[in-house]
Short mmCIF file of C-alpha atoms and ligand atoms in Angstrom, two decimals:
data_model
loop_
_atom_site.label_atom_id
_atom_site.label_comp_id
_atom_site.label_asym_id
_atom_site.label_seq_id
_atom_site.Cartn_x
_atom_site.Cartn_y
_atom_site.Cartn_z
CA MET F 385 103.45 114.53 105.96
CA ILE F 386 102.29 111.17 107.28
CA ALA F 387 105.59 109.25 106.52
CA GLN F 388 107.98 110.07 109.34
CA GLY F 389 111.53 109.14 110.45
CA GLU F 390 114.86 109.73 109.26
CA CYS F 391 117.25 107.76 107.13
CA GLY F 392 121.13 108.60 107.26
CA GLY F 393 120.36 111.88 109.08
CA HIS F 394 117.97 113.07 106.66
CA PRO F 395 114.30 113.19 107.04
CA VAL F 396 112.67 110.69 104.80
CA VAL F 397 111.02 112.00 101.59
CA TYR F 398 108.77 109.17 100.61
CA LEU F 399 107.98 108.93 97.02
CA ASP F 400 107.20 105.28 96.29
CA ASN F 401 103.52 105.47 96.71
CA ALA F 402 103.05 103.25 93.71
CA ALA F 403 104.65 100.40 95.42
CA THR F 404 102.87 101.05 98.88
CA THR F 405 101.07 104.09 100.32
CA GLN F 406 101.62 105.02 103.95
CA CYS F 407 98.86 104.38 106.64
CA PRO F 408 97.21 107.60 108.06
CA ARG F 409 96.36 107.72 111.79
CA PRO F 410 92.87 106.61 111.37
CA VAL F 411 93.60 103.40 109.72
CA LEU F 412 96.09 102.70 112.41
CA TRP F 413 93.64 103.40 115.05
CA ALA F 414 91.21 101.07 113.32
CA LEU F 415 93.76 98.25 113.18
CA GLU F 416 94.51 98.78 117.00
CA ASN F 417 90.67 98.74 117.63
CA TYR F 418 90.29 95.48 115.88
CA TRP F 419 93.08 93.83 117.77
CA LEU F 420 92.06 95.23 121.09
CA GLU F 421 88.29 95.16 120.91
CA GLN F 422 87.11 93.00 118.06
CA HIS F 423 89.46 90.07 117.24
CA ALA F 424 87.47 86.99 116.82
CA ASN F 425 86.94 84.59 113.88
CA VAL F 426 83.93 85.09 111.53
CA HIS F 427 81.24 82.81 110.39
CA ARG F 428 82.24 80.35 113.06
CA GLY F 429 80.85 81.44 116.49
CA VAL F 430 77.50 82.09 117.91
CA TYR F 431 78.87 84.23 120.52
CA CYS F 432 78.91 87.88 120.53
CA ARG F 433 82.41 88.66 119.19
CA SER F 434 82.25 86.36 116.60
CA SER F 435 78.92 87.82 115.05
CA GLN F 436 80.28 91.36 115.59
CA ALA F 437 83.37 90.36 113.64
CA THR F 438 81.19 88.89 110.68
CA MET F 439 78.98 91.91 110.77
CA ALA F 440 82.22 94.25 110.63
CA MET F 441 83.52 92.27 107.61
CA GLU F 442 80.09 92.48 105.85
CA GLU F 443 79.88 96.05 106.49
CA THR F 444 83.35 96.53 104.74
CA ARG F 445 82.31 94.52 101.83
CA GLN F 446 79.32 96.78 101.38
CA HIS F 447 81.42 99.92 101.73
CA THR F 448 83.91 98.40 99.29
CA ALA F 449 81.05 97.82 97.09
CA GLU F 450 79.93 101.34 97.22
CA PHE F 451 83.60 102.72 96.95
CA LEU F 452 83.77 100.92 93.52
CA GLY F 453 80.43 101.75 92.51
CA ALA F 454 79.42 97.91 92.32
CA ALA F 455 75.61 96.93 92.01
CA SER F 456 75.82 94.44 95.04
CA ALA F 457 78.32 93.43 97.82
CA ARG F 458 78.08 90.04 96.48
CA GLU F 459 80.23 91.35 93.65
CA ILE F 460 83.16 91.83 96.25
CA VAL F 461 85.55 89.09 96.96
CA PHE F 462 88.19 89.80 99.65
CA THR F 463 91.76 88.71 98.54
CA HIS F 464 95.32 89.17 99.83
CA GLY F 465 95.97 91.60 97.15
CA THR F 466 95.84 92.63 93.36
CA THR F 467 98.25 89.50 92.77
CA ASP F 468 96.03 87.25 94.71
CA GLY F 469 92.95 88.56 92.97
CA LEU F 470 94.34 88.16 89.45
CA ASN F 471 95.57 84.56 90.30
CA LEU F 472 92.18 83.77 91.61
CA LEU F 473 90.46 85.14 88.45
CA ALA F 474 92.70 83.53 86.08
CA SER F 475 92.23 80.11 87.88
CA ALA F 476 88.53 80.53 87.96
CA PHE F 477 88.14 82.04 84.51
CA GLY F 478 90.53 79.24 83.09
CA ASP F 479 88.42 76.54 84.36
CA ALA F 480 85.06 77.89 83.61
CA VAL F 481 85.68 79.36 79.97
CA LEU F 482 89.09 78.69 78.44
CA ARG F 483 89.41 75.73 76.07
CA PRO F 484 92.31 74.80 73.67
CA GLY F 485 92.83 77.41 71.20
CA ASP F 486 90.93 80.14 72.85
CA LEU F 487 92.56 83.56 72.89
CA VAL F 488 93.52 85.81 75.80
CA LEU F 489 94.61 89.29 75.40
CA ALA F 490 96.90 91.13 77.93
CA THR F 491 99.12 94.13 76.94
CA GLU F 492 102.90 94.96 76.71
CA MET F 493 102.35 97.40 79.66
CA GLU F 494 101.22 95.11 82.29
CA HIS F 495 102.65 94.36 85.64
CA ASN F 496 103.88 90.75 85.81
CA SER F 497 100.81 90.09 88.12
CA ASN F 498 98.74 90.46 85.28
CA LEU F 499 100.84 88.55 82.80
CA LEU F 500 101.99 85.43 84.36
CA PRO F 501 98.69 84.03 85.98
CA TRP F 502 97.29 84.42 82.43
CA LEU F 503 100.50 82.73 80.79
CA GLU F 504 100.27 79.62 83.18
CA VAL F 505 96.38 79.31 82.99
CA CYS F 506 96.63 79.36 79.31
CA ARG F 507 99.39 76.82 79.16
CA ARG F 508 97.21 74.55 81.26
CA SER F 509 94.06 74.95 79.50
CA GLY F 510 95.71 75.07 75.68
CA ALA F 511 94.56 78.63 75.23
CA VAL F 512 97.04 81.40 74.03
CA VAL F 513 97.84 84.73 75.43
CA GLU F 514 98.68 87.54 72.83
CA LEU F 515 99.85 91.11 73.83
CA VAL F 516 98.55 94.44 72.74
CA PRO F 517 101.67 96.45 71.75
CA VAL F 518 102.70 99.74 73.24
CA THR F 519 103.25 102.85 70.99
CA ASP F 520 106.53 105.06 71.32
CA ALA F 521 104.46 107.60 73.45
CA GLY F 522 103.67 104.78 75.80
CA GLU F 523 100.08 104.26 74.86
CA LEU F 524 98.17 101.00 73.93
CA ASP F 525 98.17 100.73 70.20
CA GLN F 526 94.39 101.15 69.53
CA GLU F 527 94.57 99.75 65.87
CA ALA F 528 96.39 96.79 66.83
CA LEU F 529 93.91 95.95 69.70
CA ASP F 530 90.99 96.28 67.20
CA ARG F 531 92.83 93.89 64.87
CA LEU F 532 93.25 91.50 67.78
CA LEU F 533 89.68 91.84 68.84
CA GLU F 534 88.61 90.60 65.38
CA GLN F 535 89.82 87.18 66.56
CA LYS F 536 87.10 87.05 69.23
CA PRO F 537 89.31 86.54 72.19
CA LYS F 538 87.43 85.14 75.31
CA LEU F 539 89.32 88.15 77.76
CA LEU F 540 91.25 91.39 77.61
CA THR F 541 92.98 91.93 80.77
CA LEU F 542 94.58 95.34 81.09
CA CYS F 543 95.86 97.84 83.73
CA ALA F 544 93.66 101.00 84.14
CA VAL F 545 97.12 103.05 84.82
CA SER F 546 100.50 101.84 83.87
CA ASN F 547 102.87 101.27 87.01
CA VAL F 548 105.76 102.63 84.98
CA LEU F 549 104.51 105.20 82.71
CA GLY F 550 101.53 106.26 84.39
CA THR F 551 99.55 105.80 81.10
CA VAL F 552 95.88 106.12 81.74
CA ASN F 553 94.40 103.74 79.47
CA PRO F 554 90.94 104.93 77.86
CA LEU F 555 88.93 102.18 79.47
CA LYS F 556 85.42 103.78 78.51
CA ASP F 557 86.33 103.55 74.92
CA ILE F 558 88.06 100.10 75.03
CA ILE F 559 85.55 98.23 77.05
CA PRO F 560 82.46 98.49 74.80
CA ARG F 561 84.82 97.76 71.76
CA ALA F 562 85.79 94.39 73.69
CA HIS F 563 82.16 93.60 74.65
CA ALA F 564 81.10 94.01 71.09
CA ALA F 565 83.58 91.34 70.11
CA GLY F 566 82.26 89.05 72.57
CA THR F 567 85.34 89.51 74.95
CA ALA F 568 85.21 89.99 78.84
CA VAL F 569 87.14 92.65 80.28
CA ALA F 570 89.36 92.42 83.50
CA VAL F 571 90.87 95.53 84.86
CA ASP F 572 93.91 95.65 86.96
CA ALA F 573 93.21 98.83 89.17
CA ALA F 574 96.34 98.42 91.41
CA GLN F 575 97.44 101.92 90.42
CA ALA F 576 94.11 103.61 89.66
CA LEU F 577 91.89 104.01 92.48
CA ARG F 578 93.35 107.15 93.82
CA HIS F 579 93.20 108.84 90.32
CA GLY F 580 89.55 109.12 89.79
CA LEU F 581 88.63 105.72 88.05
CA PRO F 582 84.76 105.84 87.15
CA ALA F 583 82.24 103.64 89.05
CA VAL F 584 82.57 99.64 87.99
CA THR F 585 78.91 100.06 86.74
CA ASP F 586 79.74 103.07 84.59
CA LEU F 587 82.97 101.45 83.18
CA ASP F 588 81.23 98.11 82.46
CA CYS F 589 84.23 95.98 83.28
CA ASP F 590 83.64 92.29 84.15
CA PHE F 591 86.26 92.00 86.71
CA LEU F 592 88.52 94.46 88.47
CA CYS F 593 91.42 93.93 91.10
CA PHE F 594 93.14 96.34 93.76
CA SER F 595 95.27 96.10 96.68
CA GLY F 596 94.62 97.92 100.10
CA HIS F 597 98.01 98.74 100.49
CA LYS F 598 98.05 101.09 97.55
CA LEU F 599 95.16 102.92 98.95
CA MET F 600 96.40 104.01 102.56
CA GLY F 601 95.38 100.55 103.73
CA PRO F 602 97.39 97.62 105.31
CA THR F 603 99.21 95.08 103.23
CA GLY F 604 97.76 91.64 102.76
CA ILE F 605 94.39 92.73 101.81
CA GLY F 606 92.72 93.40 98.46
CA VAL F 607 89.63 92.97 96.44
CA LEU F 608 88.63 91.02 93.22
CA TYR F 609 85.32 92.54 91.95
CA GLY F 610 83.36 90.51 89.56
CA LYS F 611 80.04 90.85 88.10
CA GLU F 612 77.43 88.62 89.76
CA GLU F 613 76.59 86.53 86.68
CA TRP F 614 80.42 86.05 86.08
CA LEU F 615 81.00 85.07 89.47
CA GLU F 616 77.91 82.68 89.62
CA ARG F 617 79.52 80.92 86.67
CA PHE F 618 82.82 80.23 88.38
CA GLY F 619 83.64 77.32 90.91
CA PRO F 620 86.08 77.96 93.66
CA ALA F 621 90.01 77.96 93.29
CA CYS F 622 90.80 77.49 96.79
CA PHE F 623 89.34 74.84 99.19
CA GLY F 624 88.70 74.68 102.88
CA GLY F 625 86.78 75.95 105.79
CA GLY F 626 84.34 78.78 105.37
CA MET F 627 83.16 78.16 101.81
CA VAL F 628 81.24 74.80 102.39
CA LYS F 629 77.57 74.66 102.54
CA GLU F 630 77.18 70.89 102.92
CA LEU F 631 79.49 68.05 102.96
CA ASP F 632 77.99 64.63 102.56
CA TRP F 633 81.16 62.89 101.90
CA PRO F 634 82.22 62.73 99.08
CA ASP F 635 79.50 65.18 97.65
CA VAL F 636 80.20 68.80 98.48
CA THR F 637 78.07 71.98 97.94
CA TYR F 638 79.81 75.19 98.04
CA GLU F 639 78.47 78.26 99.46
CA GLU F 640 77.24 81.13 97.47
CA ILE F 641 79.11 83.92 96.13
CA PRO F 642 81.16 85.65 97.39
CA GLY F 643 81.94 83.38 100.38
CA ARG F 644 82.65 80.46 97.82
CA PHE F 645 85.83 82.30 96.99
CA GLU F 646 87.18 82.90 100.49
CA ALA F 647 88.23 79.50 101.90
CA GLY F 648 89.86 79.73 105.35
CA THR F 649 90.00 82.43 108.01
CA PRO F 650 90.02 86.14 106.02
CA ASN F 651 92.50 88.65 106.79
CA LEU F 652 90.09 90.11 109.34
CA SER F 653 92.53 93.09 110.65
CA GLY F 654 93.20 93.90 107.02
CA ILE F 655 89.59 94.22 106.15
CA ALA F 656 89.13 96.68 109.24
CA GLY F 657 92.28 98.40 107.91
CA LEU F 658 90.76 98.60 104.35
CA GLY F 659 87.55 99.87 105.50
CA ALA F 660 89.25 102.63 107.42
CA ALA F 661 91.33 103.55 104.52
CA LEU F 662 88.26 103.79 102.14
CA GLU F 663 86.64 105.91 104.64
CA TYR F 664 89.44 108.18 105.10
CA LEU F 665 89.79 108.59 101.29
CA GLN F 666 86.18 109.45 100.93
CA ALA F 667 86.41 111.93 103.91
CA VAL F 668 89.46 113.81 102.47
CA GLY F 669 87.69 113.61 98.97
CA ARG F 670 88.57 111.14 96.14
CA LYS F 671 88.21 114.17 93.67
CA ARG F 672 90.44 116.37 95.68
CA ILE F 673 93.12 113.83 96.01
CA ALA F 674 93.10 113.19 92.37
CA ALA F 675 93.48 116.78 91.53
CA TYR F 676 96.22 117.31 94.06
CA GLU F 677 98.31 114.25 93.11
CA GLY F 678 97.83 115.13 89.25
CA GLU F 679 98.91 118.82 89.80
CA LEU F 680 102.02 117.42 91.61
CA LEU F 681 102.86 115.00 88.73
CA ARG F 682 102.46 117.69 86.21
CA TYR F 683 104.85 120.00 88.55
CA ALA F 684 107.33 117.15 88.66
CA ALA F 685 107.28 116.25 85.06
CA GLU F 686 107.81 120.01 84.10
CA LYS F 687 110.90 120.29 86.64
CA LEU F 688 112.40 117.09 85.50
CA ARG F 689 112.29 117.51 81.92
CA ALA F 690 114.18 120.71 82.35
CA ILE F 691 116.97 118.88 83.94
CA PRO F 692 119.68 118.20 81.27
CA GLY F 693 120.41 114.36 81.12
CA ILE F 694 116.87 113.30 82.52
CA ARG F 695 114.50 111.69 80.21
CA VAL F 696 110.87 111.20 81.38
CA LEU F 697 109.61 108.14 79.83
CA GLY F 698 106.61 108.01 77.57
CA ASP F 699 104.19 111.07 76.79
CA PRO F 700 100.75 109.61 77.06
CA ALA F 701 97.78 111.77 76.46
CA ARG F 702 96.63 111.20 80.19
CA ARG F 703 99.07 110.11 83.03
CA ALA F 704 98.44 109.55 86.79
CA GLY F 705 100.39 108.58 89.79
CA VAL F 706 103.89 107.76 88.29
CA LEU F 707 106.70 109.22 86.36
CA SER F 708 109.59 107.11 85.35
CA LEU F 709 113.04 108.31 84.34
CA ASP F 710 116.00 107.35 82.26
CA LEU F 711 119.42 109.18 83.33
CA PRO F 712 122.19 107.69 81.10
CA PRO F 713 124.92 107.19 81.99
CA LEU F 714 123.71 106.70 85.32
CA SER F 715 121.79 103.46 86.05
CA ALA F 716 118.33 103.60 87.95
CA TYR F 717 119.89 101.46 90.64
CA ASP F 718 122.80 103.88 91.51
CA ALA F 719 120.63 106.82 91.16
CA ALA F 720 118.33 105.35 93.66
CA MET F 721 120.89 104.35 95.98
CA LEU F 722 122.56 107.96 95.92
CA LEU F 723 119.04 109.38 96.35
CA ASP F 724 118.47 107.19 99.52
CA LYS F 725 121.88 108.71 100.93
CA LYS F 726 119.87 112.10 100.85
CA GLY F 727 116.64 110.56 102.39
CA PHE F 728 114.63 110.14 99.05
CA ALA F 729 112.88 106.87 98.76
CA LEU F 730 112.15 106.09 94.93
CA ARG F 731 111.90 102.70 93.04
CA SER F 732 114.51 101.57 90.60
CA GLY F 733 114.69 98.55 88.35
CA ARG F 734 111.88 96.82 85.95
CA GLN F 735 108.99 97.67 88.38
CA CYS F 736 107.71 94.25 87.62
CA ALA F 737 107.19 95.21 84.22
CA ASP F 738 109.76 93.40 82.38
CA LEU F 739 108.19 93.33 79.00
CA LEU F 740 107.51 97.18 78.93
CA HIS F 741 111.25 97.66 79.92
CA ARG F 742 112.33 95.46 76.97
CA ARG F 743 109.84 97.55 74.74
CA LEU F 744 111.29 100.55 75.92
CA GLY F 745 114.96 99.20 75.45
CA LEU F 746 115.99 99.73 79.04
CA SER F 747 117.03 97.37 81.76
CA GLY F 748 115.21 99.51 84.34
CA SER F 749 114.09 102.88 85.22
CA LEU F 750 113.82 105.21 88.13
CA ARG F 751 110.22 105.87 89.16
CA LEU F 752 108.73 108.52 91.64
CA SER F 753 105.13 108.26 92.60
CA PRO F 754 103.86 111.06 94.83
CA ALA F 755 100.86 110.79 96.98
CA PHE F 756 98.68 113.54 98.36
CA TYR F 757 100.73 113.83 101.60
CA ASN F 758 103.80 114.88 99.44
CA THR F 759 104.45 118.53 98.73
CA ARG F 760 105.96 120.67 95.86
CA GLU F 761 108.68 121.49 98.27
CA GLU F 762 109.70 117.69 98.43
CA LEU F 763 109.78 117.61 94.59
CA ASP F 764 111.74 120.75 94.36
CA ALA F 765 114.18 119.18 96.93
CA LEU F 766 114.26 115.85 94.84
CA CYS F 767 115.18 117.67 91.73
CA GLN F 768 117.90 119.47 93.21
CA ALA F 769 119.20 116.13 94.73
CA LEU F 770 119.16 114.66 91.11
CA GLU F 771 120.94 117.74 89.76
CA GLU F 772 123.80 117.26 92.19
CA ILE F 773 123.84 113.75 91.70
CA LEU F 774 124.08 113.81 88.01
CA SER F 775 126.55 116.68 88.04
CA VAL F 776 128.94 114.65 90.54
CA SER F 777 128.66 111.60 88.26
CA ARG F 778 129.43 113.45 85.30
CA ARG F 779 132.42 114.96 86.97
CA ALA F 780 133.52 111.37 88.08
CA GLY F 781 133.00 109.85 84.53
CA ILE F 782 130.55 107.12 85.86
CA PRO F 783 130.14 104.58 82.93
CA VAL F 784 126.96 103.43 81.75
CA GLY F 785 125.30 101.71 84.75
CA GLU F 786 124.73 98.06 84.69
CA SER F 787 121.30 96.34 84.70
CA HIS F 788 119.92 95.89 87.97
CA GLY F 789 116.33 95.15 87.18
N1 PLP B 259 99.25 95.66 89.19
C1 PLP B 259 99.97 96.71 89.14
C2 PLP B 259 99.80 97.78 88.09
C3 PLP B 259 100.93 97.00 90.06
O1 PLP B 259 101.49 98.38 89.97
C4 PLP B 259 101.07 96.16 91.19
C5 PLP B 259 102.03 96.46 92.24
O2 PLP B 259 102.85 97.18 92.22
C6 PLP B 259 100.33 94.95 91.26
C7 PLP B 259 99.59 94.57 90.04
C8 PLP B 259 100.55 93.97 92.25
O3 PLP B 259 100.22 94.40 93.67
P1 PLP B 259 100.38 93.67 94.83
O4 PLP B 259 101.76 93.47 94.96
O5 PLP B 259 99.73 94.58 96.08
O6 PLP B 259 99.67 92.36 94.81
#
């Protein structure tokens, strides 16, 4: 087990990997090595440490391109995370493409990070956002999607994996349909990259964003992938040092891609940590990780469904990474608090997916998200703890919980 330590006298059972994963030792070593041996600014110095720092950053860019299956490292923009990447994309796409009356499609199952940037950019440009509805099983309504595509939206933005239901969206089926309608596709892959997402060149998505901290890396680092021809069309969304080719006041020429989108000093230790995390995942084996995590999830779903009083939300054809629960009359918030007292770390609330919870008719849910360092024994212990909590709450006649979204 990577997560160590105690909480309230209990060893921690960390089951909130959809929020943030724990860093394995090789990532911590890479961070230590960066701070002790490599810390210097990139692109700015002719001295040895600065050029080494620049080389290390560009090597990680190359590794990230290989990890994603991108055609070129020029398609990899370092960001602070998925939210930052989606904001950058929305701003750049809005400026370059969106005009009054244009349509952008998102879905009802998106994280707020893949809704609010589009809502704002559409407000500013006069474009309109519409949502692809979610079925009772927790999948995207494909017929509704096809009807919306008939309106020739400029962009469809959707998650690869829902952070609440774990629904794996059939991207290989959806993306060609969107392209046939002349619609570009952006993928929020925050929850997807440990679960066997195909190479971006195979998916043929136009954009994709992810965060390092959900992939065993540190916080504050992420990636926006964009097809080269798209990135070439975009102007910068943030301005400052490091992205200027020539300033002949007031005329300015900006750097080539991807540097054009990376104003200011990048998160260099984060990039070092991300590089180590991707290497670690490759070394452990991405297929092996996806298979083991899938097996843990199936095991958990089966055991949880057998507990009276627990409802596993959604029943999608393919699920990865997360399971969310409704345990009336106990609120998700109370359940998470009581579990915490027994050492279990689970997420509760609306999980930044307000629209989806509204669709499900819930004010919150309890989410577990195992990673490859979790075990069946930990899931057995969780189920036992949940049974105890439910039985105590039933005996005490705890009323329906309040919303603690
Ligand atoms: N998108 C999805 C599907 C997520 O699950 C999350 C985080 O939980 C995000 C976006 C935002 O990620 P970050 O907070 O790392 O920017």
